[in-house]
Coordinates of C-alpha atoms and ligand atoms in Angstrom, one line a residue:
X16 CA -26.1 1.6 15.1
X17 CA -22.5 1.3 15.3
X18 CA -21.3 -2.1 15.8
X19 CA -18.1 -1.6 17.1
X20 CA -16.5 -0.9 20.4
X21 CA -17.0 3.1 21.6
X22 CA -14.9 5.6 19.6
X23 CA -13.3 3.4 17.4
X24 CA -15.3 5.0 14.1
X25 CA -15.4 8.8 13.9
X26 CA -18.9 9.5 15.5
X27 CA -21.8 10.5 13.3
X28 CA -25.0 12.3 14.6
X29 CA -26.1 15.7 14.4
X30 CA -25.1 18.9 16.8
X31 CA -27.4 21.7 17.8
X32 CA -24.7 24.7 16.8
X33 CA -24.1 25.5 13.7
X34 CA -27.9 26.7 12.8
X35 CA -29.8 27.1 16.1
X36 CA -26.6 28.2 18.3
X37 CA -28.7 29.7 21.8
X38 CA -32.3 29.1 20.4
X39 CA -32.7 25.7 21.4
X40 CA -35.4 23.8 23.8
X41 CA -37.1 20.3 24.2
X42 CA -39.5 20.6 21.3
X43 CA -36.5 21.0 18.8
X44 CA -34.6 18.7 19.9
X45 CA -37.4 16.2 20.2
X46 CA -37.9 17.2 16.4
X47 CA -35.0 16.6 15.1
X48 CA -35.0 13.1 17.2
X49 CA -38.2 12.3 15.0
X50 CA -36.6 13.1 11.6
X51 CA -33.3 11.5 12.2
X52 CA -35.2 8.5 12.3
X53 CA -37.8 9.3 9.6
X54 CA -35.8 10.4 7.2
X55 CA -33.1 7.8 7.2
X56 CA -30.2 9.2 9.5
X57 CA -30.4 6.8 11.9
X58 CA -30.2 4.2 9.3
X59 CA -27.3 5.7 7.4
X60 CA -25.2 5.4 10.5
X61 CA -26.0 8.9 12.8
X62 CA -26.9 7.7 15.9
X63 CA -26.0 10.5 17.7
X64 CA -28.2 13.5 19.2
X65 CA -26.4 16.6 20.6
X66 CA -27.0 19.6 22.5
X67 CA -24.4 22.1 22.2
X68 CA -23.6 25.6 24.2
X69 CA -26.8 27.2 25.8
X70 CA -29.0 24.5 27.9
X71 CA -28.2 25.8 31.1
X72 CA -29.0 28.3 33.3
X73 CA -26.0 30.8 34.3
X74 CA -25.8 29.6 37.7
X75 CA -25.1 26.4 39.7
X76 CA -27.8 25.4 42.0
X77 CA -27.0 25.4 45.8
X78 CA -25.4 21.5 45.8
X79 CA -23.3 23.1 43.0
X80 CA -24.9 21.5 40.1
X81 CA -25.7 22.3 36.8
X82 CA -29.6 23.3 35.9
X83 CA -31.0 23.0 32.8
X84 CA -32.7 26.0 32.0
X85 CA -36.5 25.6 32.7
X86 CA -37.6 27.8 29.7
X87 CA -35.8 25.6 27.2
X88 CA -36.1 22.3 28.8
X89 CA -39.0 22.3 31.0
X90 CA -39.0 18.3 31.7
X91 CA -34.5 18.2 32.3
X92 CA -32.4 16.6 30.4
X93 CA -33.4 12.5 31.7
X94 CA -36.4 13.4 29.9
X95 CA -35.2 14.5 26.7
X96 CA -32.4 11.6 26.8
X97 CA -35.3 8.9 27.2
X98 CA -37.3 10.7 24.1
X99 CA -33.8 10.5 22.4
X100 CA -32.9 7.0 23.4
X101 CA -37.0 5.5 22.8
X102 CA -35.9 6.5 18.7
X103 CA -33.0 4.5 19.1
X104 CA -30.5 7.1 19.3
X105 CA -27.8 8.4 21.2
X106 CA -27.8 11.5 23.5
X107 CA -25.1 14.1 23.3
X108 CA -24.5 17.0 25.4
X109 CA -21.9 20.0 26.0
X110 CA -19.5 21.4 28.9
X111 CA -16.6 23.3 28.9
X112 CA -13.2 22.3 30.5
X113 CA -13.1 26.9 31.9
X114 CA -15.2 27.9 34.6
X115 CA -17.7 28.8 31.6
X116 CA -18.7 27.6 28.1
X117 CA -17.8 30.0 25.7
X118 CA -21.6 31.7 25.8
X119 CA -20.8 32.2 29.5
X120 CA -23.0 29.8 31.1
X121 CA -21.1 27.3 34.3
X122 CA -17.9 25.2 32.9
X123 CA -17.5 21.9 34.3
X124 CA -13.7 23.1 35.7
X125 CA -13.2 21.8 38.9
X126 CA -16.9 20.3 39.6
X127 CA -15.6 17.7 36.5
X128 CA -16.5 14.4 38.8
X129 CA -19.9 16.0 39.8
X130 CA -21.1 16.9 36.4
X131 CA -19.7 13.3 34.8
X132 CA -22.1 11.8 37.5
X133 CA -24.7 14.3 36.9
X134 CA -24.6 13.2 33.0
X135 CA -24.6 9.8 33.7
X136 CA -27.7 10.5 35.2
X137 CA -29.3 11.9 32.7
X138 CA -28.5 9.1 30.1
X139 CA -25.9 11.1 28.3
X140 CA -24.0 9.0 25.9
X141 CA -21.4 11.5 24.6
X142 CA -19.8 14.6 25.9
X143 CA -18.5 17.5 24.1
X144 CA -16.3 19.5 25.6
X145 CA -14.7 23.1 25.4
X146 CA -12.0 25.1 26.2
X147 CA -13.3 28.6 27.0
X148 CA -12.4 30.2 30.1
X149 CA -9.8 28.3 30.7
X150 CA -7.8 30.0 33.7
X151 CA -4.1 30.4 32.2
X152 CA -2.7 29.0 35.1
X153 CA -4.2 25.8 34.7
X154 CA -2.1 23.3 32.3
X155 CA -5.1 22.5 29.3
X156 CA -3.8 19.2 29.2
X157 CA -4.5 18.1 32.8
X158 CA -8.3 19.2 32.3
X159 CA -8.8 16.7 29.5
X160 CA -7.1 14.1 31.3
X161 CA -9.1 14.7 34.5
X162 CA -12.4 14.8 32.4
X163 CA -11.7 11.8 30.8
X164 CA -11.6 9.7 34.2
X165 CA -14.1 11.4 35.2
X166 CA -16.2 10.4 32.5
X167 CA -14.4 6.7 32.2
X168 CA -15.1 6.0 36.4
X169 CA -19.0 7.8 35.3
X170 CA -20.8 4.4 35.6
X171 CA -22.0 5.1 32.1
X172 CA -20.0 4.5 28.7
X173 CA -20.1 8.6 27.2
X174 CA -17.8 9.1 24.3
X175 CA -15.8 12.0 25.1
X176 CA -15.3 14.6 22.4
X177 CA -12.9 16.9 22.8
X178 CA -13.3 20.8 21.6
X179 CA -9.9 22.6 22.6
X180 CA -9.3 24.3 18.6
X181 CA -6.1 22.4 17.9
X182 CA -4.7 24.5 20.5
X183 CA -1.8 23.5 22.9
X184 CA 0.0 21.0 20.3
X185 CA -3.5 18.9 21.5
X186 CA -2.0 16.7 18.6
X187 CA 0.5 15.7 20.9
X188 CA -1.2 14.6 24.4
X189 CA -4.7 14.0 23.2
X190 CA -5.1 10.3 22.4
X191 CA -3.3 9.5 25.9
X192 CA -5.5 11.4 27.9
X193 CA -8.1 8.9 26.9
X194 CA -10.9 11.2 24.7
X195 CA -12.3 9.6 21.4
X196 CA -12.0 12.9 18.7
X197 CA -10.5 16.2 19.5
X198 CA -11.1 19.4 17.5
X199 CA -8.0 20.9 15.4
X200 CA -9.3 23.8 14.2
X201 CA -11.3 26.7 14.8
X202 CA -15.0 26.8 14.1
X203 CA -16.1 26.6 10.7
X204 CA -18.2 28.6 8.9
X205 CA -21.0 28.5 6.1
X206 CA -18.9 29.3 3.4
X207 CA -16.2 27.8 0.5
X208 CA -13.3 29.4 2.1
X209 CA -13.7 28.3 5.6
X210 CA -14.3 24.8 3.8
X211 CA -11.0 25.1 2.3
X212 CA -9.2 26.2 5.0
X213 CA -9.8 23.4 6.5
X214 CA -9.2 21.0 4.8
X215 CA -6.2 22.5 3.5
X216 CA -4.8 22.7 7.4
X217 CA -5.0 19.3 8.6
X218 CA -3.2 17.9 5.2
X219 CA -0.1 16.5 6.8
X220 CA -1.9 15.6 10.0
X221 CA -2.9 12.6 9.4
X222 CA -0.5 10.6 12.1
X223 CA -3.2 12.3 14.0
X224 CA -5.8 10.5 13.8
X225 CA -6.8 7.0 14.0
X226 CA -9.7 4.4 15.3
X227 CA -10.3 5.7 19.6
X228 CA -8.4 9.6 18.6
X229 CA -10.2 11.3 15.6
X230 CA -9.5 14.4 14.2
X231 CA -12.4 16.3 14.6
X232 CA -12.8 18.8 11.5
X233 CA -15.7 20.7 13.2
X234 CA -19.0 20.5 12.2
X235 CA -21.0 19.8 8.9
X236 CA -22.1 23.2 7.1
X237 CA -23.5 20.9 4.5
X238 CA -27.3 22.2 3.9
X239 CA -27.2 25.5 5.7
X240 CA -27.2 27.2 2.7
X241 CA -26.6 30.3 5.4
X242 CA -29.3 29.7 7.5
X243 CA -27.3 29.9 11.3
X244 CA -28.6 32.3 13.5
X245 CA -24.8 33.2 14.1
X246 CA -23.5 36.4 12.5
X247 CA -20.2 34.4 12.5
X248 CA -21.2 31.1 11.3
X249 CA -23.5 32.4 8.5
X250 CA -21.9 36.2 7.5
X251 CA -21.0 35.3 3.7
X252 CA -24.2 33.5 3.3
X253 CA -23.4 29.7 2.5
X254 CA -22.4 27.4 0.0
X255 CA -23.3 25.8 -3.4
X256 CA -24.5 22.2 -3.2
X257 CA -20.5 21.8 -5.1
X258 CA -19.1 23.0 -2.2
X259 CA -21.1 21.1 0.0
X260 CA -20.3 17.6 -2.1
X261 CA -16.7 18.6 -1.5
X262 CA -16.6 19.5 1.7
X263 CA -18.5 16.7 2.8
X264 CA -16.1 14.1 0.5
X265 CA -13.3 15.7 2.3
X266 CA -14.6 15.1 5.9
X267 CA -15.3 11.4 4.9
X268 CA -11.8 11.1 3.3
X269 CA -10.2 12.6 6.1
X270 CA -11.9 10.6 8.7
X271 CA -13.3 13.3 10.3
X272 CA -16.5 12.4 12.8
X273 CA -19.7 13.8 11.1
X274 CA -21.9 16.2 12.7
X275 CA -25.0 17.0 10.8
X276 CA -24.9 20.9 11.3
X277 CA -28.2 22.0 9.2
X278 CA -31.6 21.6 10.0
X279 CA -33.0 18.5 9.0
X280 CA -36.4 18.8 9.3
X281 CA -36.1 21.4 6.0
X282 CA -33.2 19.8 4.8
X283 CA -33.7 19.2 0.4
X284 CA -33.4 16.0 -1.0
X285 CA -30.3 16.8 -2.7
X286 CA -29.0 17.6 1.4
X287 CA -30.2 14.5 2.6
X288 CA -28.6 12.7 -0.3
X289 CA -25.5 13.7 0.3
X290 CA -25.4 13.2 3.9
X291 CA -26.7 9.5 3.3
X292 CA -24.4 8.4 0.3
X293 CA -23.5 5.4 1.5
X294 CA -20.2 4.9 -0.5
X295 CA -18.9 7.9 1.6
X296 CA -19.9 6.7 4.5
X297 CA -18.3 3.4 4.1
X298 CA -15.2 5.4 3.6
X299 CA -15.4 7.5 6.4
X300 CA -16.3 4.3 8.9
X301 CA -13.6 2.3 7.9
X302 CA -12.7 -0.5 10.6
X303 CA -9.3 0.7 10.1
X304 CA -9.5 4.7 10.2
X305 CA -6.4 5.4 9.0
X306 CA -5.3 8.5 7.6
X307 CA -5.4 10.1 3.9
X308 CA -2.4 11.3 2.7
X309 CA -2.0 14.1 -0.2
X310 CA -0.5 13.4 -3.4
X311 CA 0.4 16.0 -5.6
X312 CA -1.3 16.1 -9.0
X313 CA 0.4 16.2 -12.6
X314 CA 1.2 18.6 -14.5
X315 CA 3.4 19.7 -11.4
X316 CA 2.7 23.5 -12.0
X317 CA -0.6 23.4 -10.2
X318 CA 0.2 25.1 -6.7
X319 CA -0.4 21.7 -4.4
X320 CA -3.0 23.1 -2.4
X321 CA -5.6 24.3 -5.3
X322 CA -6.1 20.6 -6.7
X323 CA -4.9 17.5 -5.3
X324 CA -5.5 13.6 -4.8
X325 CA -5.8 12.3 -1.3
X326 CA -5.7 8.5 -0.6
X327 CA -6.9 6.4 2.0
X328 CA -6.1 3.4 2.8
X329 CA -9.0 0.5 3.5
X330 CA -9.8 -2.1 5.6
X331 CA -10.5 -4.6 2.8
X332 CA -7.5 -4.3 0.6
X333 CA -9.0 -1.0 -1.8
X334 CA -8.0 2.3 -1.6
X335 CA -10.3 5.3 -1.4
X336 CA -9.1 8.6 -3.8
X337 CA -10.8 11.2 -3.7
X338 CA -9.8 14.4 -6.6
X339 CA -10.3 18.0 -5.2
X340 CA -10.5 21.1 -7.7
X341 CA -10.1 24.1 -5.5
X342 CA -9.8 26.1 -8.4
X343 CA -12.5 28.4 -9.8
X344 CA -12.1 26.3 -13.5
X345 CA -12.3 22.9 -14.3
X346 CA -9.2 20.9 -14.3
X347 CA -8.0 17.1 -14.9
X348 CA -6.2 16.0 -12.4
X349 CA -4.0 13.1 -12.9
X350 CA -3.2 10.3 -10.9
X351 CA 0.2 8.2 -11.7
X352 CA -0.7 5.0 -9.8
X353 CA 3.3 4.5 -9.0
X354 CA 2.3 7.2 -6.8
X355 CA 0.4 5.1 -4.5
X356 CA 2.5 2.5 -4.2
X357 CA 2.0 0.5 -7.5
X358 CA 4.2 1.1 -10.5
X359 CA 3.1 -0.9 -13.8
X360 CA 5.9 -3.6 -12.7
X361 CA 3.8 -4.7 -9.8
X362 CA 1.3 -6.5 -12.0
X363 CA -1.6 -4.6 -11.0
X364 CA -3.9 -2.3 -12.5
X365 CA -7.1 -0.4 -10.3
X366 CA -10.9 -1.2 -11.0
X367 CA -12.5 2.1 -10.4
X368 CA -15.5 2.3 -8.5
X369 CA -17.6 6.8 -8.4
X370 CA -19.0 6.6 -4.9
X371 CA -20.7 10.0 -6.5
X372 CA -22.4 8.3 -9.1
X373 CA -22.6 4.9 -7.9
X374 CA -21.6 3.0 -10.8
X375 CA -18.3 1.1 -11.8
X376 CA -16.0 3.1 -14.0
X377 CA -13.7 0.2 -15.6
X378 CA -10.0 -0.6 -15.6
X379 CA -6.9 1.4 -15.5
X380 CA -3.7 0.9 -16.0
X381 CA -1.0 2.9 -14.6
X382 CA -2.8 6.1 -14.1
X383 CA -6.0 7.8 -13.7
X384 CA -7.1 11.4 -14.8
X385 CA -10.7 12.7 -14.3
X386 CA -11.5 16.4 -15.1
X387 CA -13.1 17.4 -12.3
X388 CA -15.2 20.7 -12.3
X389 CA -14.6 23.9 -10.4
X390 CA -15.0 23.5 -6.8
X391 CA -16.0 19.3 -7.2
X392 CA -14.3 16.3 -6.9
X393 CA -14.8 12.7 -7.5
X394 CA -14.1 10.5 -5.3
X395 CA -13.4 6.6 -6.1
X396 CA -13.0 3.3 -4.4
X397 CA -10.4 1.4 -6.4
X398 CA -10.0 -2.4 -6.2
X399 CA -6.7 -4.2 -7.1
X400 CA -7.0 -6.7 -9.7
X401 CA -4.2 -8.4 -11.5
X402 CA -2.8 -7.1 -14.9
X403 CA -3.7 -10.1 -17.8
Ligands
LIG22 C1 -17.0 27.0 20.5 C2 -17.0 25.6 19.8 C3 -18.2 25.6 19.0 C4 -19.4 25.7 19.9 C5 -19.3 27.0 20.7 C6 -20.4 27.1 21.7 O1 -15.8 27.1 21.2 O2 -15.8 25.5 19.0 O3 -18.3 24.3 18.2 O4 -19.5 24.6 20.7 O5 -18.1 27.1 21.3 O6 -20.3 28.3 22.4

């Protein structure tokens, strides 16, 4: 359980999208509440428990509030929020800034103080929130602000997650309006290409981003191995457990928050692994959450966006660099360390530290060039130590 102040890490949990999308109900949930805890989630750091698009009925009740639907949640959503919070976890839900969420059940616009109370109610700790719907006439903007007081003047601390696709320049006006992580992309999808895509469009955006405003990357694929129930989510039929490394090393470089998309309660060891390497993690929850910026790799004739270095600056003094081989054959990628900051003049040289392998690599002076396999990467945590 985080230690620090609400929103100030990217959030880490698990959302009910990405594989489940509409089929979702009590029992599942209630599931994977039991395996987060059993199989170490909780104790790697996700703490959070989400239910996304599709708990509702498609109508308000008479006082105009929102119902849960009594198929899928037969006790409401107080009970499932105390089943979630008795494991020690967090409870997460979903609304939509539009008169509906984007699977047409009610939006929260213009009933936004109502349904803040309502979720306070129901012991929701974190809200994420969509931009379906929307009617054009209405500024984007001014529904995430009013959402956020709404959910700020609640009575309840719920971290407010922001879903609007990187739409509106959100870049510009979301960390005022007051929400901890904002979407900047469209919704990802099982596959390498959506992975890269990604990735590859939020390099440069890293003034974005920072402890109480994370950029939020989407949702974890890692694991699905194309099992969604969504046509979209799963139509090329998942990834290689490469892809997923790198795609998971990327959301933890960039400081994205991490949202366990797969089902856990099947997940393979190799899955939960992954999600739980702890080296990552550290990375990604970083007191300081600032930004990775892109270097360019030598030899200079690699285009810059099939292989490159991104660095992250830490907390403690290290810096995290992580090496991404987009291509479809291996390739070393070289760092020069004068490229970070620290030509051989400065008296420095970096002690190298896989956070894939979990084992120190040694000393290097001046540069650094690992040949990293198609699709891979290694990542590194590299401590300054003075040249003898
Ligand atoms: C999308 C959103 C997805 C999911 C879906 C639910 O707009 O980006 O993450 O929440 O709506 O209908």
């Amino acid at each position: 359980m985080s230690n620090y102040p609400m929103g100030q890490l990217p959030a880490l949990g698990w959302n009910s999208w990405n594989t489940f999308t509409w089929d979702i109900n009590e029992e599942l949930i209630k599931g994977v509440a039991d395996m987060m805890v059993e199989k170490g989630y909780l104790d790697a750091g996700y703490e959070y428990v989400v239910i996304d698009d599709c708990w509702s009925l498609k109508e308000r009740d008479e006082q105009g509030r929102l119902v849960p639907d009594p198929q899928k949640f037969p006790n409401g959503m107080k009970a499932v929020g105390d089943y979630i919070h008795s494991k020690g976890l967090k409870f997460g839900m979903y609304s939509c800034a539009g008169t509906h969420t984007c699977a047409g059940h009610p939006g929260s616009f213009e009933h936004e103080f109502q349904d803040a109370k309502q979720f306070a109610q129901w012991g929701v700790d974190y809200l994420k929130y969509d931009y379906c719907f929307k009617p054009r006439h209405v500024i984007g903007e001014l529904l995430y602000k009013r959402m956020s007081l709404a959910l700020k003047n609640c009575g309840r601390d719920i971290l407010f997650s922001a879903c609007n696709w990187g739409e509106d320049n959100v870049y510009q006006w979301i960390r005022e309006s007051g929400a901890h992580s904002y979407r900047s992309t469209g919704d990802i999808q099982d596959n390498w290409d959506s992975i890269k895509n990604i990735a590859l469009s939020q390099i440069e955006k890293e003034p974005y981003t920072g402890s109480f405003c994370h950029n939020d990357m989407d949702m974890l694929v890692v694991g699905m191995h194309g099992g969604s129930n969504s046509d979209f989510i799963g139509s090329i039929g998942g990834c290689t457990d490469t892809q997923y490394k790198t795609h998971f090393a990327l959301w933890c470089m960039m400081g994205s928050p991490l949202m366990i998309g797969c089902d856990i309660r099947n997940a393979t060891e190799t899955t939960r692994q992954l999600l739980q390497n702890k080296d990552l993690l550290a990375i990604n929850q970083d007191p300081e959450s600032r930004g990775a910026y892109r270097i360019k790799v030598e030899p200079q004739w690699f285009p810059a966006d099939s292989a490159f270095v991104l660095a992250k600056a830490l907390a403690n003094g290290d810096i995290a660099l992580g090496f991404f081989n987009f291509c479809d054959s291996n390739r070393e990628l070289s760092l020069q360390f004068w490229d970070i900051g620290l030509p051989y003049s400065s008296g420095v040289q970096l002690s190298l530290y896989d956070c894939m392998e979990h084992k120190e690599l040694g000393t290097f002076k001046e540069r650094f060039a690992p040949t990293v396999p198609a699709h891979d990467c290694v990542v590194v945590r590299a401590k300054l130590v003075n040249l003898p």
